[in-house]
């Protein structure tokens, strides 16, 4: 998770400068986060699969802040909170949206690394990624 969180943090830091707190800035950060998630899955499929392998616990364990790289889930929560703070996502639609956003990029990642989309040409991979990110954004 530290490796994934580190990559996601680097991609967030690379978002082109816009006025911090603007809607465009918040949307660009959400897209960068989703793209980094899929990038990690495709470039580090073993780590990705290990990080999300089933455990014996059935209770959800939400990550806490730590000195290590920010947890990917917390980065997603922050990006969604930024979208709400800028007025891009209505507050009444914010609750639980992290699960839908995460599910979309996680599902696409699995389809691309070990599912029926694993042999897509790179151009089609980018189309699938861009479409998924767009659908998530429109759904928020």
mmCIF file with all atom_site columns, C-alpha atoms in Angstrom:
data_model
loop_
_atom_site.group_PDB
_atom_site.id
_atom_site.type_symbol
_atom_site.label_atom_id
_atom_site.label_alt_id
_atom_site.label_comp_id
_atom_site.label_asym_id
_atom_site.label_entity_id
_atom_site.label_seq_id
_atom_site.pdbx_PDB_ins_code
_atom_site.Cartn_x
_atom_site.Cartn_y
_atom_site.Cartn_z
_atom_site.occupancy
_atom_site.B_iso_or_equiv
_atom_site.pdbx_formal_charge
_atom_site.auth_seq_id
_atom_site.auth_comp_id
_atom_site.auth_asym_id
_atom_site.auth_atom_id
_atom_site.pdbx_PDB_model_num
ATOM 1   C CA . UNK A 1 1   ? 0.000   0.000   0.000   1.00 0.00 ? 1   UNK A CA 1
ATOM 2   C CA . UNK A 1 2   ? 2.932   2.318   0.672   1.00 0.00 ? 2   UNK A CA 1
ATOM 3   C CA . UNK A 1 3   ? 4.163   1.886   -2.904  1.00 0.00 ? 3   UNK A CA 1
ATOM 4   C CA . UNK A 1 4   ? 0.712   2.548   -4.349  1.00 0.00 ? 4   UNK A CA 1
ATOM 5   C CA . UNK A 1 5   ? 0.187   5.515   -2.031  1.00 0.00 ? 5   UNK A CA 1
ATOM 6   C CA . UNK A 1 6   ? 3.585   6.893   -2.996  1.00 0.00 ? 6   UNK A CA 1
ATOM 7   C CA . UNK A 1 7   ? 2.836   6.712   -6.717  1.00 0.00 ? 7   UNK A CA 1
ATOM 8   C CA . UNK A 1 8   ? -0.565  8.278   -6.218  1.00 0.00 ? 8   UNK A CA 1
ATOM 9   C CA . UNK A 1 9   ? 0.976   11.088  -4.154  1.00 0.00 ? 9   UNK A CA 1
ATOM 10  C CA . UNK A 1 10  ? 3.555   11.773  -6.871  1.00 0.00 ? 10  UNK A CA 1
ATOM 11  C CA . UNK A 1 11  ? 0.853   11.897  -9.535  1.00 0.00 ? 11  UNK A CA 1
ATOM 12  C CA . UNK A 1 12  ? -1.207  14.287  -7.416  1.00 0.00 ? 12  UNK A CA 1
ATOM 13  C CA . UNK A 1 13  ? 1.822   16.536  -6.987  1.00 0.00 ? 13  UNK A CA 1
ATOM 14  C CA . UNK A 1 14  ? 2.299   16.565  -10.773 1.00 0.00 ? 14  UNK A CA 1
ATOM 15  C CA . UNK A 1 15  ? -1.188  17.912  -11.509 1.00 0.00 ? 15  UNK A CA 1
ATOM 16  C CA . UNK A 1 16  ? -0.678  21.109  -13.516 1.00 0.00 ? 16  UNK A CA 1
ATOM 17  C CA . UNK A 1 17  ? -0.993  24.184  -11.403 1.00 0.00 ? 17  UNK A CA 1
ATOM 18  C CA . UNK A 1 18  ? -4.405  25.712  -11.235 1.00 0.00 ? 18  UNK A CA 1
ATOM 19  C CA . UNK A 1 19  ? -5.786  27.828  -8.471  1.00 0.00 ? 19  UNK A CA 1
ATOM 20  C CA . UNK A 1 20  ? -5.778  25.496  -5.474  1.00 0.00 ? 20  UNK A CA 1
ATOM 21  C CA . UNK A 1 21  ? -9.302  25.013  -4.335  1.00 0.00 ? 21  UNK A CA 1
ATOM 22  C CA . UNK A 1 22  ? -10.763 25.461  -7.819  1.00 0.00 ? 22  UNK A CA 1
ATOM 23  C CA . UNK A 1 23  ? -13.141 22.943  -9.308  1.00 0.00 ? 23  UNK A CA 1
ATOM 24  C CA . UNK A 1 24  ? -10.792 22.281  -12.247 1.00 0.00 ? 24  UNK A CA 1
ATOM 25  C CA . UNK A 1 25  ? -7.960  21.570  -9.786  1.00 0.00 ? 25  UNK A CA 1
ATOM 26  C CA . UNK A 1 26  ? -10.132 19.168  -7.779  1.00 0.00 ? 26  UNK A CA 1
ATOM 27  C CA . UNK A 1 27  ? -11.340 17.260  -10.882 1.00 0.00 ? 27  UNK A CA 1
ATOM 28  C CA . UNK A 1 28  ? -7.793  17.024  -12.280 1.00 0.00 ? 28  UNK A CA 1
ATOM 29  C CA . UNK A 1 29  ? -6.585  15.568  -8.984  1.00 0.00 ? 29  UNK A CA 1
ATOM 30  C CA . UNK A 1 30  ? -9.318  12.920  -8.958  1.00 0.00 ? 30  UNK A CA 1
ATOM 31  C CA . UNK A 1 31  ? -8.422  11.913  -12.522 1.00 0.00 ? 31  UNK A CA 1
ATOM 32  C CA . UNK A 1 32  ? -4.702  11.780  -11.659 1.00 0.00 ? 32  UNK A CA 1
ATOM 33  C CA . UNK A 1 33  ? -5.453  9.594   -8.667  1.00 0.00 ? 33  UNK A CA 1
ATOM 34  C CA . UNK A 1 34  ? -7.531  7.127   -10.692 1.00 0.00 ? 34  UNK A CA 1
ATOM 35  C CA . UNK A 1 35  ? -4.967  6.991   -13.491 1.00 0.00 ? 35  UNK A CA 1
ATOM 36  C CA . UNK A 1 36  ? -2.169  6.341   -10.964 1.00 0.00 ? 36  UNK A CA 1
ATOM 37  C CA . UNK A 1 37  ? -4.151  3.468   -9.454  1.00 0.00 ? 37  UNK A CA 1
ATOM 38  C CA . UNK A 1 38  ? -4.531  1.774   -12.840 1.00 0.00 ? 38  UNK A CA 1
ATOM 39  C CA . UNK A 1 39  ? -0.899  2.554   -13.716 1.00 0.00 ? 39  UNK A CA 1
ATOM 40  C CA . UNK A 1 40  ? 0.302   0.835   -10.549 1.00 0.00 ? 40  UNK A CA 1
ATOM 41  C CA . UNK A 1 41  ? -1.830  -2.224  -11.243 1.00 0.00 ? 41  UNK A CA 1
ATOM 42  C CA . UNK A 1 42  ? -0.457  -2.493  -14.784 1.00 0.00 ? 42  UNK A CA 1
ATOM 43  C CA . UNK A 1 43  ? 3.195   -1.874  -13.930 1.00 0.00 ? 43  UNK A CA 1
ATOM 44  C CA . UNK A 1 44  ? 3.252   -3.816  -10.646 1.00 0.00 ? 44  UNK A CA 1
ATOM 45  C CA . UNK A 1 45  ? 0.598   -6.526  -11.043 1.00 0.00 ? 45  UNK A CA 1
ATOM 46  C CA . UNK A 1 46  ? 2.172   -8.815  -8.442  1.00 0.00 ? 46  UNK A CA 1
ATOM 47  C CA . UNK A 1 47  ? 2.288   -6.101  -5.794  1.00 0.00 ? 47  UNK A CA 1
ATOM 48  C CA . UNK A 1 48  ? -1.200  -4.967  -6.747  1.00 0.00 ? 48  UNK A CA 1
ATOM 49  C CA . UNK A 1 49  ? -2.679  -8.452  -6.441  1.00 0.00 ? 49  UNK A CA 1
ATOM 50  C CA . UNK A 1 50  ? -0.844  -9.083  -3.179  1.00 0.00 ? 50  UNK A CA 1
ATOM 51  C CA . UNK A 1 51  ? -1.988  -5.772  -1.704  1.00 0.00 ? 51  UNK A CA 1
ATOM 52  C CA . UNK A 1 52  ? -5.609  -6.653  -2.369  1.00 0.00 ? 52  UNK A CA 1
ATOM 53  C CA . UNK A 1 53  ? -5.497  -10.391 -1.723  1.00 0.00 ? 53  UNK A CA 1
ATOM 54  C CA . UNK A 1 54  ? -8.275  -11.652 0.507   1.00 0.00 ? 54  UNK A CA 1
ATOM 55  C CA . UNK A 1 55  ? -7.474  -11.760 4.193   1.00 0.00 ? 55  UNK A CA 1
ATOM 56  C CA . UNK A 1 56  ? -9.091  -13.688 6.981   1.00 0.00 ? 56  UNK A CA 1
ATOM 57  C CA . UNK A 1 57  ? -10.790 -10.535 8.223   1.00 0.00 ? 57  UNK A CA 1
ATOM 58  C CA . UNK A 1 58  ? -14.250 -9.795  6.955   1.00 0.00 ? 58  UNK A CA 1
ATOM 59  C CA . UNK A 1 59  ? -14.607 -6.513  8.803   1.00 0.00 ? 59  UNK A CA 1
ATOM 60  C CA . UNK A 1 60  ? -13.589 -3.430  6.832   1.00 0.00 ? 60  UNK A CA 1
ATOM 61  C CA . UNK A 1 61  ? -10.507 -1.776  8.270   1.00 0.00 ? 61  UNK A CA 1
ATOM 62  C CA . UNK A 1 62  ? -10.257 1.848   7.265   1.00 0.00 ? 62  UNK A CA 1
ATOM 63  C CA . UNK A 1 63  ? -6.722  3.220   7.186   1.00 0.00 ? 63  UNK A CA 1
ATOM 64  C CA . UNK A 1 64  ? -5.450  5.826   9.605   1.00 0.00 ? 64  UNK A CA 1
ATOM 65  C CA . UNK A 1 65  ? -2.948  8.629   9.072   1.00 0.00 ? 65  UNK A CA 1
ATOM 66  C CA . UNK A 1 66  ? 0.670   7.543   9.536   1.00 0.00 ? 66  UNK A CA 1
ATOM 67  C CA . UNK A 1 67  ? 4.203   8.653   8.813   1.00 0.00 ? 67  UNK A CA 1
ATOM 68  C CA . UNK A 1 68  ? 4.399   6.248   5.875   1.00 0.00 ? 68  UNK A CA 1
ATOM 69  C CA . UNK A 1 69  ? 3.173   7.132   2.399   1.00 0.00 ? 69  UNK A CA 1
ATOM 70  C CA . UNK A 1 70  ? -0.453  8.247   2.524   1.00 0.00 ? 70  UNK A CA 1
ATOM 71  C CA . UNK A 1 71  ? -2.813  5.311   2.195   1.00 0.00 ? 71  UNK A CA 1
ATOM 72  C CA . UNK A 1 72  ? -4.500  5.189   -1.240  1.00 0.00 ? 72  UNK A CA 1
ATOM 73  C CA . UNK A 1 73  ? -7.967  5.164   0.294   1.00 0.00 ? 73  UNK A CA 1
ATOM 74  C CA . UNK A 1 74  ? -7.230  8.290   2.355   1.00 0.00 ? 74  UNK A CA 1
ATOM 75  C CA . UNK A 1 75  ? -5.934  10.043  -0.768  1.00 0.00 ? 75  UNK A CA 1
ATOM 76  C CA . UNK A 1 76  ? -9.205  9.227   -2.511  1.00 0.00 ? 76  UNK A CA 1
ATOM 77  C CA . UNK A 1 77  ? -11.244 10.485  0.438   1.00 0.00 ? 77  UNK A CA 1
ATOM 78  C CA . UNK A 1 78  ? -9.282  13.757  0.412   1.00 0.00 ? 78  UNK A CA 1
ATOM 79  C CA . UNK A 1 79  ? -9.804  14.240  -3.330  1.00 0.00 ? 79  UNK A CA 1
ATOM 80  C CA . UNK A 1 80  ? -13.531 13.671  -2.957  1.00 0.00 ? 80  UNK A CA 1
ATOM 81  C CA . UNK A 1 81  ? -13.646 16.037  0.001   1.00 0.00 ? 81  UNK A CA 1
ATOM 82  C CA . UNK A 1 82  ? -11.890 18.665  -2.154  1.00 0.00 ? 82  UNK A CA 1
ATOM 83  C CA . UNK A 1 83  ? -14.560 18.210  -4.831  1.00 0.00 ? 83  UNK A CA 1
ATOM 84  C CA . UNK A 1 84  ? -17.245 18.819  -2.237  1.00 0.00 ? 84  UNK A CA 1
ATOM 85  C CA . UNK A 1 85  ? -15.400 21.801  -0.748  1.00 0.00 ? 85  UNK A CA 1
ATOM 86  C CA . UNK A 1 86  ? -15.166 23.463  -4.181  1.00 0.00 ? 86  UNK A CA 1
ATOM 87  C CA . UNK A 1 87  ? -18.850 22.866  -4.876  1.00 0.00 ? 87  UNK A CA 1
ATOM 88  C CA . UNK A 1 88  ? -18.105 20.471  -7.740  1.00 0.00 ? 88  UNK A CA 1
ATOM 89  C CA . UNK A 1 89  ? -19.896 17.632  -5.930  1.00 0.00 ? 89  UNK A CA 1
ATOM 90  C CA . UNK A 1 90  ? -22.993 18.433  -3.877  1.00 0.00 ? 90  UNK A CA 1
ATOM 91  C CA . UNK A 1 91  ? -22.508 17.571  -0.202  1.00 0.00 ? 91  UNK A CA 1
ATOM 92  C CA . UNK A 1 92  ? -25.554 15.296  -0.201  1.00 0.00 ? 92  UNK A CA 1
ATOM 93  C CA . UNK A 1 93  ? -23.912 13.124  -2.886  1.00 0.00 ? 93  UNK A CA 1
ATOM 94  C CA . UNK A 1 94  ? -20.500 12.894  -1.211  1.00 0.00 ? 94  UNK A CA 1
ATOM 95  C CA . UNK A 1 95  ? -21.229 10.245  1.430   1.00 0.00 ? 95  UNK A CA 1
ATOM 96  C CA . UNK A 1 96  ? -20.059 6.834   0.213   1.00 0.00 ? 96  UNK A CA 1
ATOM 97  C CA . UNK A 1 97  ? -18.827 8.050   -3.163  1.00 0.00 ? 97  UNK A CA 1
ATOM 98  C CA . UNK A 1 98  ? -15.343 6.723   -2.376  1.00 0.00 ? 98  UNK A CA 1
ATOM 99  C CA . UNK A 1 99  ? -16.671 3.178   -2.702  1.00 0.00 ? 99  UNK A CA 1
ATOM 100 C CA . UNK A 1 100 ? -18.045 3.743   -6.193  1.00 0.00 ? 100 UNK A CA 1
ATOM 101 C CA . UNK A 1 101 ? -14.930 5.567   -7.408  1.00 0.00 ? 101 UNK A CA 1
ATOM 102 C CA . UNK A 1 102 ? -12.599 2.938   -5.958  1.00 0.00 ? 102 UNK A CA 1
ATOM 103 C CA . UNK A 1 103 ? -14.666 0.071   -7.344  1.00 0.00 ? 103 UNK A CA 1
ATOM 104 C CA . UNK A 1 104 ? -14.559 1.521   -10.846 1.00 0.00 ? 104 UNK A CA 1
ATOM 105 C CA . UNK A 1 105 ? -10.773 1.850   -11.087 1.00 0.00 ? 105 UNK A CA 1
ATOM 106 C CA . UNK A 1 106 ? -10.170 -1.365  -9.158  1.00 0.00 ? 106 UNK A CA 1
ATOM 107 C CA . UNK A 1 107 ? -12.432 -3.330  -11.480 1.00 0.00 ? 107 UNK A CA 1
ATOM 108 C CA . UNK A 1 108 ? -10.826 -1.825  -14.572 1.00 0.00 ? 108 UNK A CA 1
ATOM 109 C CA . UNK A 1 109 ? -7.390  -2.629  -13.149 1.00 0.00 ? 109 UNK A CA 1
ATOM 110 C CA . UNK A 1 110 ? -8.269  -6.286  -12.713 1.00 0.00 ? 110 UNK A CA 1
ATOM 111 C CA . UNK A 1 111 ? -9.788  -6.519  -16.181 1.00 0.00 ? 111 UNK A CA 1
ATOM 112 C CA . UNK A 1 112 ? -6.586  -5.059  -17.631 1.00 0.00 ? 112 UNK A CA 1
ATOM 113 C CA . UNK A 1 113 ? -4.063  -7.158  -15.714 1.00 0.00 ? 113 UNK A CA 1
ATOM 114 C CA . UNK A 1 114 ? -5.672  -10.576 -15.519 1.00 0.00 ? 114 UNK A CA 1
ATOM 115 C CA . UNK A 1 115 ? -9.036  -10.366 -17.215 1.00 0.00 ? 115 UNK A CA 1
ATOM 116 C CA . UNK A 1 116 ? -10.456 -10.209 -20.712 1.00 0.00 ? 116 UNK A CA 1
ATOM 117 C CA . UNK A 1 117 ? -8.980  -6.735  -21.378 1.00 0.00 ? 117 UNK A CA 1
ATOM 118 C CA . UNK A 1 118 ? -5.366  -7.810  -20.700 1.00 0.00 ? 118 UNK A CA 1
ATOM 119 C CA . UNK A 1 119 ? -4.425  -7.872  -24.396 1.00 0.00 ? 119 UNK A CA 1
ATOM 120 C CA . UNK A 1 120 ? -5.950  -4.551  -25.393 1.00 0.00 ? 120 UNK A CA 1
ATOM 121 C CA . UNK A 1 121 ? -3.712  -2.309  -27.488 1.00 0.00 ? 121 UNK A CA 1
ATOM 122 C CA . UNK A 1 122 ? -2.426  0.693   -25.520 1.00 0.00 ? 122 UNK A CA 1
ATOM 123 C CA . UNK A 1 123 ? -4.732  3.067   -27.382 1.00 0.00 ? 123 UNK A CA 1
ATOM 124 C CA . UNK A 1 124 ? -7.758  1.045   -26.235 1.00 0.00 ? 124 UNK A CA 1
ATOM 125 C CA . UNK A 1 125 ? -6.401  0.859   -22.676 1.00 0.00 ? 125 UNK A CA 1
ATOM 126 C CA . UNK A 1 126 ? -6.276  4.652   -22.607 1.00 0.00 ? 126 UNK A CA 1
ATOM 127 C CA . UNK A 1 127 ? -9.810  4.831   -24.003 1.00 0.00 ? 127 UNK A CA 1
ATOM 128 C CA . UNK A 1 128 ? -11.033 2.430   -21.302 1.00 0.00 ? 128 UNK A CA 1
ATOM 129 C CA . UNK A 1 129 ? -9.275  4.429   -18.590 1.00 0.00 ? 129 UNK A CA 1
ATOM 130 C CA . UNK A 1 130 ? -10.497 7.812   -19.811 1.00 0.00 ? 130 UNK A CA 1
ATOM 131 C CA . UNK A 1 131 ? -14.046 6.533   -20.193 1.00 0.00 ? 131 UNK A CA 1
ATOM 132 C CA . UNK A 1 132 ? -14.032 4.985   -16.716 1.00 0.00 ? 132 UNK A CA 1
ATOM 133 C CA . UNK A 1 133 ? -12.732 8.201   -15.144 1.00 0.00 ? 133 UNK A CA 1
ATOM 134 C CA . UNK A 1 134 ? -15.319 10.215  -17.058 1.00 0.00 ? 134 UNK A CA 1
ATOM 135 C CA . UNK A 1 135 ? -18.163 7.955   -15.948 1.00 0.00 ? 135 UNK A CA 1
ATOM 136 C CA . UNK A 1 136 ? -17.015 8.231   -12.325 1.00 0.00 ? 136 UNK A CA 1
ATOM 137 C CA . UNK A 1 137 ? -16.894 12.014  -12.572 1.00 0.00 ? 137 UNK A CA 1
ATOM 138 C CA . UNK A 1 138 ? -20.333 12.244  -14.166 1.00 0.00 ? 138 UNK A CA 1
ATOM 139 C CA . UNK A 1 139 ? -21.727 9.904   -11.539 1.00 0.00 ? 139 UNK A CA 1
ATOM 140 C CA . UNK A 1 140 ? -20.525 12.088  -8.710  1.00 0.00 ? 140 UNK A CA 1
#
